[in-house]
Amino acid sequence: MQAKKLNVKDKYRLLTRDLDWEFSYEDRKEAFPYEEFEGIKITDWDKWEDPFRLTMDAYWKYQAEKEKKLYAIYDAFAQNNGHLNVSDARYVNALKVFLTAVSPAEFASSNGFAWAGRHYGGAGARVAAQMQSIDELRHYQTQIHAMSHYNKYFDGFEEFPHMHDRVWYMSVVKSFFDDCRSSGPFEYIVAVSFAFEYVLTNLLFVPFMSGAAYNGDMATVTFGFSAQSDEARHMTLGLEIIKFLLEQHEDNVPIVQEWIDKWLWRGYRILAVVAMMMDYMLPQKFMSWKEAWELYFEDAGGALFKDLERYGIKMPDFTETIKNEKDHISHQAWRVFYSFGHAAAVHTGTPTAEELDWLSEKYPDTFDQYYRPRLEAAAELEAKGERFYTAGLPQLCQTCQIPMFFTNVDEGKPTEIVYRESTYNDERFHFCSNECKHIFDREPEKYVHAWLPVHQIFQGNCGGGGLDEVMEYYRMGLGEMNLDYKGSPDEKRWKKWKGVA
Amino acid sequence: MARVQIAFQDNDESRYIVSAIEEDNPDSTIHYEPALIRIENEGSLQINKATVEAHMGREWDVQSIHVNLVTLTGNIDEDDDYFKLAWGGQ
Amino acid sequence: MTLEIKTSNIKPIRNTYGHIARRFGDKPASRYQEATYDNAALVNFHYKPLWDPDHDLNDPRRTAIHMEDWYALKDPRQFYYGTYVQNRAQMQEKAEGNFSFFEKRDLAARLSEDVLSKCVRFLLPLRHVEQTANLNNMHCSASTNYCTALAQATKFEAMDRLGNAQYFSRVGLALDGNSGSTLNEAKEFWMTDSAWQGVRALCEKTLTVKDWYETFLAQNLVFDSLLNDLYYRQMDAWLSANGGQDLLILLDFMSSRLTDSQRWVDSVVKLTAAESDGNKELVQSWISAWRISAQQALEPLASAMLGEEALADAFSALETRLGKIGLGG
């Protein structure tokens, strides 16, 4: 029988799309109840374009190849005490941030995509979401395994899931994923696939992975490259979902624009921690936050939004603010971590003289004016044995949950903290920016429920009123994970291993 | 015009793919970075199975790109015989 | 290999993560343990799901089943992502070889019209049943996000079932020389053939179930036990006896996979029922109800496909399985 052979596109359609059918015996809305409540209109799921036509057999094959290679490295790393090859033990604190703040979010993402992968009406989108769900599980577990070795030799990794649900800076990331997971299926995927995985991913991934490469961390570099090929599929899903929604119905455009605005902002705010990591937590630096932002957003993002113009989508208004903030946020964020280092599961400290000079060079307009003096003053106190920790607790933004350190850069007043507020049901809520306030004002009933770590401490829900009790609630202990790098158990061990005084 | 971009892990297999890309997309720019090979081109970039196979000396599945791919920018068009990136309806 | 380091100082300061040590003791842990246990978010969620405001984002109350420790329902196969994909990749390689061989030797041409038509009518529409199983298990995975052991195992099952659906589709393509005509025919049977309407109705019904544990039982235990016996034992035998044995290599992936999948399902259900009388009653009542539905649904298919005794035989297999799990009677 010599029947005509199908092309790749049609074959894939038969292996995915065509598995679906029109319901006769049950109301399809009973099986797929969440498609309409967001106001998104899908007229024809058939218009969905599958970017990567990956069938399960190919998935298993190629992913297994990647796993074999990856775990061979993990084994070699462990067998050869690979942790001894990092530039300095200070570097490992960047990994602690990753495992405690980011990794659990991978699992949250896996959960979100499982839900979306069950509930979209279109089989093509479902399959893509399901593959991402299992990919994110991969990332969670390969990260846990990569860090497993570090956990055996450094403090700060051992309570990552417990802390992710409780600790102040980790709630920034947790609340992002709680936010999109509690939204409907289309907002979810715009938030994660488009805003995070497409627009912003290079600003999370490249810094951590390049940071790892520059600091001798073979395990993390290998993980990073191995995961990146999954990310390529995730990115294309992000681009596809945006175009699909915008092409399906013109009524979708304003809804999608609002989501783009909201989620790029929330995603950008999370990156404050990455900015800080790049500029302050890498003994061997490869790029400043400012440079990364210019390369990965200002350059690359421009091309993307040009492409989306034809749908009526525009670049969010706050891109000016982000541009203005790029000279400031890493320094401001580090200041907060340094000051609250007694309640953080990473070691902080003041930069070395060389590092200060590097920062001056990378931030010629701001560092020497606003930030060097404060760091030098802190170093002086340290030298006198008076390394300071702020006794109070920071005010958190109700929306992004970051301590409110952001300043009025838009009006050229970088030493003036931005305070915004809204009143809802006779209660006052505080925000770090117009954007965070706007997000709240759109859906106040949703955001009032946020479990703000600082509020919760004050309400007595975190073990008690003293630092000791809170640290016990966090399972952070005292004098191991926290405080300055200088004098830490990590430092002592590192010196012993390296045979230095 | 907007640039498309694709990056691979710098390993033995990828280097064959890259040399095939070079041949089929002579105007593209190749950047060698730590552990990474990044290729950029104006407008579009195409990887052809036949060219890769000629360089590699064996059969090559376009989908196996997944094993070495690090990142990419641009709209994807994928088939049995080629893998293409392009911006804005090219 | 010698390291130029004072080895006496390179001792680990801990054996594993805190939550793992609390559960298993202060000793090195397996990769399955570190990947799986006690690492799902449980408390302090920030927002209520707009699509389900009565529950938290991760919420054990999405089922009426109660477990003191949900991680007791661990996977006896100890599949985490890495071991799962590597296991399936090995099976995939064999399957790929089988499909190649079938095509290269033009084995489709050797099948009788009778076998071919039986295949198109009764075998290929299974791709839609597998699609249903994929969605049902995704529902379980999404709902068990508070327990990684379950979230991952059900996710793997879901992806396996998608794989099955795609392999069944490829069986069709192997038979029709990649034109897709057999799949179109099979879909027509799925939609209109009286033999299939009960099954299709049952599939649609399972997709409306809210309690994920009920979905789990209906799909992975009741429905699958019956289908597995009808297809991978009885239909398998019919094909062997009627000149269709070449086809069996194309079904090898789907039938081999059953062994470990059933082992997992049985373990989960057994432990759930053993936990409490409340659980056992609930599990049994769900099984009872879905057995009746499955009986009605499968009757036309089983008789048309294999004759009057077929479904009763399949039910014997289900009984045996339930007996082994401690739910007999």
PDB file of C-alpha atoms in Angstrom, chain A residues 243-389:
ATOM      1  CA  LYS A 243       0.423  35.138  19.784  1.00  0.00           C
ATOM      2  CA  PHE A 244      -2.370  32.585  19.984  1.00  0.00           C
ATOM      3  CA  LEU A 245      -4.373  34.587  22.516  1.00  0.00           C
ATOM      4  CA  LEU A 246      -3.882  37.827  20.644  1.00  0.00           C
ATOM      5  CA  GLU A 247      -4.873  36.297  17.330  1.00  0.00           C
ATOM      6  CA  GLN A 248      -7.946  34.479  18.651  1.00  0.00           C
ATOM      7  CA  HIS A 249     -10.051  37.520  19.422  1.00  0.00           C
ATOM      8  CA  GLU A 250      -9.526  41.245  19.617  1.00  0.00           C
ATOM      9  CA  ASP A 251     -11.251  41.286  23.013  1.00  0.00           C
ATOM     10  CA  ASN A 252      -8.298  39.368  24.369  1.00  0.00           C
ATOM     11  CA  VAL A 253      -5.846  42.168  23.597  1.00  0.00           C
ATOM     12  CA  PRO A 254      -6.597  44.516  26.501  1.00  0.00           C
ATOM     13  CA  ILE A 255      -6.784  41.612  28.943  1.00  0.00           C
ATOM     14  CA  VAL A 256      -3.440  40.262  27.775  1.00  0.00           C
ATOM     15  CA  GLN A 257      -1.888  43.743  27.881  1.00  0.00           C
ATOM     16  CA  GLU A 258      -2.875  44.095  31.519  1.00  0.00           C
ATOM     17  CA  TRP A 259      -1.401  40.703  32.295  1.00  0.00           C
ATOM     18  CA  ILE A 260       1.815  41.547  30.479  1.00  0.00           C
ATOM     19  CA  ASP A 261       2.079  44.765  32.474  1.00  0.00           C
ATOM     20  CA  LYS A 262       1.358  43.059  35.776  1.00  0.00           C
ATOM     21  CA  TRP A 263       3.580  40.039  35.319  1.00  0.00           C
ATOM     22  CA  LEU A 264       6.577  41.752  33.809  1.00  0.00           C
ATOM     23  CA  TRP A 265       6.500  44.015  36.827  1.00  0.00           C
ATOM     24  CA  ARG A 266       6.168  41.202  39.358  1.00  0.00           C
ATOM     25  CA  GLY A 267       8.856  39.220  37.552  1.00  0.00           C
ATOM     26  CA  TYR A 268      11.147  42.227  37.407  1.00  0.00           C
ATOM     27  CA  ARG A 269      10.766  42.821  41.128  1.00  0.00           C
ATOM     28  CA  ILE A 270      11.896  39.255  41.877  1.00  0.00           C
ATOM     29  CA  LEU A 271      15.052  39.957  39.902  1.00  0.00           C
ATOM     30  CA  ALA A 272      16.211  42.422  42.554  1.00  0.00           C
ATOM     31  CA  VAL A 273      17.671  39.417  44.355  1.00  0.00           C
ATOM     32  CA  VAL A 274      19.473  38.330  41.199  1.00  0.00           C
ATOM     33  CA  ALA A 275      20.852  41.838  40.763  1.00  0.00           C
ATOM     34  CA  MET A 276      22.216  41.712  44.269  1.00  0.00           C
ATOM     35  CA  MET A 277      23.653  38.256  43.706  1.00  0.00           C
ATOM     36  CA  MET A 278      25.532  39.311  40.573  1.00  0.00           C
ATOM     37  CA  ASP A 279      27.003  42.459  42.050  1.00  0.00           C
ATOM     38  CA  TYR A 280      27.675  41.374  45.611  1.00  0.00           C
ATOM     39  CA  MET A 281      27.746  37.618  46.008  1.00  0.00           C
ATOM     40  CA  LEU A 282      30.156  36.471  43.329  1.00  0.00           C
ATOM     41  CA  PRO A 283      33.857  36.583  44.212  1.00  0.00           C
ATOM     42  CA  GLN A 284      34.557  36.299  40.468  1.00  0.00           C
ATOM     43  CA  LYS A 285      32.186  38.636  38.737  1.00  0.00           C
ATOM     44  CA  PHE A 286      31.334  38.274  35.086  1.00  0.00           C
ATOM     45  CA  MET A 287      28.907  41.088  34.416  1.00  0.00           C
ATOM     46  CA  SER A 288      27.091  43.751  36.384  1.00  0.00           C
ATOM     47  CA  TRP A 289      23.349  43.728  36.826  1.00  0.00           C
ATOM     48  CA  LYS A 290      23.187  46.899  34.811  1.00  0.00           C
ATOM     49  CA  GLU A 291      25.024  45.247  31.918  1.00  0.00           C
ATOM     50  CA  ALA A 292      22.833  42.140  32.107  1.00  0.00           C
ATOM     51  CA  TRP A 293      19.695  44.251  32.044  1.00  0.00           C
ATOM     52  CA  GLU A 294      20.926  46.229  29.061  1.00  0.00           C
ATOM     53  CA  LEU A 295      21.874  43.094  27.158  1.00  0.00           C
ATOM     54  CA  TYR A 296      19.005  40.816  27.975  1.00  0.00           C
ATOM     55  CA  PHE A 297      16.128  43.216  28.258  1.00  0.00           C
ATOM     56  CA  GLU A 298      16.825  46.530  26.640  1.00  0.00           C
ATOM     57  CA  ASP A 299      18.367  44.946  23.554  1.00  0.00           C
ATOM     58  CA  ALA A 300      16.449  41.668  23.271  1.00  0.00           C
ATOM     59  CA  GLY A 301      13.132  42.892  24.649  1.00  0.00           C
ATOM     60  CA  GLY A 302      12.997  45.636  22.062  1.00  0.00           C
ATOM     61  CA  ALA A 303      12.866  43.139  19.208  1.00  0.00           C
ATOM     62  CA  LEU A 304      10.109  41.175  20.901  1.00  0.00           C
ATOM     63  CA  PHE A 305       7.796  44.090  21.530  1.00  0.00           C
ATOM     64  CA  LYS A 306       8.347  45.335  18.012  1.00  0.00           C
ATOM     65  CA  ASP A 307       7.069  41.985  16.844  1.00  0.00           C
ATOM     66  CA  LEU A 308       4.007  42.273  19.093  1.00  0.00           C
ATOM     67  CA  GLU A 309       3.094  45.768  17.939  1.00  0.00           C
ATOM     68  CA  ARG A 310       1.067  44.367  15.092  1.00  0.00           C
ATOM     69  CA  TYR A 311      -1.374  42.902  17.613  1.00  0.00           C
ATOM     70  CA  GLY A 312      -1.824  46.161  19.421  1.00  0.00           C
ATOM     71  CA  ILE A 313       0.427  45.243  22.324  1.00  0.00           C
ATOM     72  CA  LYS A 314       2.830  47.823  23.610  1.00  0.00           C
ATOM     73  CA  MET A 315       5.845  47.741  25.859  1.00  0.00           C
ATOM     74  CA  PRO A 316       4.783  48.416  29.462  1.00  0.00           C
ATOM     75  CA  ASP A 317       5.031  52.009  30.648  1.00  0.00           C
ATOM     76  CA  PHE A 318       7.316  51.165  33.539  1.00  0.00           C
ATOM     77  CA  THR A 319      10.293  50.284  31.346  1.00  0.00           C
ATOM     78  CA  GLU A 320      11.543  53.807  32.015  1.00  0.00           C
ATOM     79  CA  THR A 321      11.435  53.198  35.748  1.00  0.00           C
ATOM     80  CA  ILE A 322      13.286  49.914  35.349  1.00  0.00           C
ATOM     81  CA  LYS A 323      15.924  51.689  33.285  1.00  0.00           C
ATOM     82  CA  ASN A 324      16.338  54.271  36.019  1.00  0.00           C
ATOM     83  CA  GLU A 325      16.463  51.642  38.736  1.00  0.00           C
ATOM     84  CA  LYS A 326      19.186  49.560  37.139  1.00  0.00           C
ATOM     85  CA  ASP A 327      21.895  51.763  38.636  1.00  0.00           C
ATOM     86  CA  HIS A 328      20.512  51.331  42.122  1.00  0.00           C
ATOM     87  CA  ILE A 329      18.621  48.184  43.016  1.00  0.00           C
ATOM     88  CA  SER A 330      21.520  45.778  43.495  1.00  0.00           C
ATOM     89  CA  HIS A 331      23.159  48.110  46.005  1.00  0.00           C
ATOM     90  CA  GLN A 332      19.923  48.800  47.806  1.00  0.00           C
ATOM     91  CA  ALA A 333      19.011  45.107  47.990  1.00  0.00           C
ATOM     92  CA  TRP A 334      22.416  44.167  49.348  1.00  0.00           C
ATOM     93  CA  ARG A 335      22.090  46.869  51.965  1.00  0.00           C
ATOM     94  CA  VAL A 336      18.919  45.192  53.195  1.00  0.00           C
ATOM     95  CA  PHE A 337      20.448  41.727  53.288  1.00  0.00           C
ATOM     96  CA  TYR A 338      23.535  43.053  55.004  1.00  0.00           C
ATOM     97  CA  SER A 339      21.449  44.844  57.616  1.00  0.00           C
ATOM     98  CA  PHE A 340      19.170  41.896  58.221  1.00  0.00           C
ATOM     99  CA  GLY A 341      21.906  39.327  57.885  1.00  0.00           C
ATOM    100  CA  HIS A 342      21.127  38.060  61.371  1.00  0.00           C
ATOM    101  CA  ALA A 343      17.775  36.797  60.032  1.00  0.00           C
ATOM    102  CA  ALA A 344      18.944  35.574  56.632  1.00  0.00           C
ATOM    103  CA  ALA A 345      20.081  32.085  55.724  1.00  0.00           C
ATOM    104  CA  VAL A 346      23.048  33.434  53.792  1.00  0.00           C
ATOM    105  CA  HIS A 347      26.266  35.045  54.903  1.00  0.00           C
ATOM    106  CA  THR A 348      26.657  38.673  54.019  1.00  0.00           C
ATOM    107  CA  GLY A 349      29.508  41.139  54.330  1.00  0.00           C
ATOM    108  CA  THR A 350      31.125  44.249  52.963  1.00  0.00           C
ATOM    109  CA  PRO A 351      32.903  44.099  49.607  1.00  0.00           C
ATOM    110  CA  THR A 352      36.687  44.067  49.369  1.00  0.00           C
ATOM    111  CA  ALA A 353      38.571  47.091  48.078  1.00  0.00           C
ATOM    112  CA  GLU A 354      38.846  45.505  44.636  1.00  0.00           C
ATOM    113  CA  GLU A 355      35.163  44.762  44.616  1.00  0.00           C
ATOM    114  CA  LEU A 356      34.348  48.328  45.564  1.00  0.00           C
ATOM    115  CA  ASP A 357      36.465  49.519  42.633  1.00  0.00           C
ATOM    116  CA  TRP A 358      34.722  47.123  40.272  1.00  0.00           C
ATOM    117  CA  LEU A 359      31.368  48.501  41.424  1.00  0.00           C
ATOM    118  CA  SER A 360      32.589  52.059  40.901  1.00  0.00           C
ATOM    119  CA  GLU A 361      33.605  51.184  37.391  1.00  0.00           C
ATOM    120  CA  LYS A 362      30.342  49.428  36.546  1.00  0.00           C
ATOM    121  CA  TYR A 363      28.125  52.088  38.090  1.00  0.00           C
ATOM    122  CA  PRO A 364      29.891  55.348  37.318  1.00  0.00           C
ATOM    123  CA  ASP A 365      26.810  57.476  37.873  1.00  0.00           C
ATOM    124  CA  THR A 366      25.691  56.187  41.205  1.00  0.00           C
ATOM    125  CA  PHE A 367      28.010  53.952  43.146  1.00  0.00           C
ATOM    126  CA  ASP A 368      30.551  56.415  44.481  1.00  0.00           C
ATOM    127  CA  GLN A 369      27.881  59.021  45.169  1.00  0.00           C
ATOM    128  CA  TYR A 370      25.321  56.964  47.022  1.00  0.00           C
ATOM    129  CA  TYR A 371      26.562  53.525  47.960  1.00  0.00           C
ATOM    130  CA  ARG A 372      30.307  53.377  48.474  1.00  0.00           C
ATOM    131  CA  PRO A 373      30.220  55.752  51.450  1.00  0.00           C
ATOM    132  CA  ARG A 374      27.674  53.573  53.243  1.00  0.00           C
ATOM    133  CA  LEU A 375      29.602  50.392  52.570  1.00  0.00           C
ATOM    134  CA  GLU A 376      32.838  51.971  53.744  1.00  0.00           C
ATOM    135  CA  ALA A 377      31.118  53.179  56.887  1.00  0.00           C
ATOM    136  CA  ALA A 378      29.812  49.675  57.503  1.00  0.00           C
ATOM    137  CA  ALA A 379      33.314  48.281  56.994  1.00  0.00           C
ATOM    138  CA  GLU A 380      34.691  50.764  59.514  1.00  0.00           C
ATOM    139  CA  LEU A 381      32.194  49.615  62.090  1.00  0.00           C
ATOM    140  CA  GLU A 382      33.123  46.035  61.343  1.00  0.00           C
ATOM    141  CA  ALA A 383      36.763  46.826  61.858  1.00  0.00           C
ATOM    142  CA  LYS A 384      35.888  48.267  65.247  1.00  0.00           C
ATOM    143  CA  GLY A 385      34.072  45.064  66.154  1.00  0.00           C
ATOM    144  CA  GLU A 386      30.710  46.783  65.757  1.00  0.00           C
ATOM    145  CA  ARG A 387      29.337  45.058  62.694  1.00  0.00           C
ATOM    146  CA  PHE A 388      25.743  46.267  62.797  1.00  0.00           C
ATOM    147  CA  TYR A 389      22.470  44.444  62.341  1.00  0.00           C
TER     148      TYR A 389
END
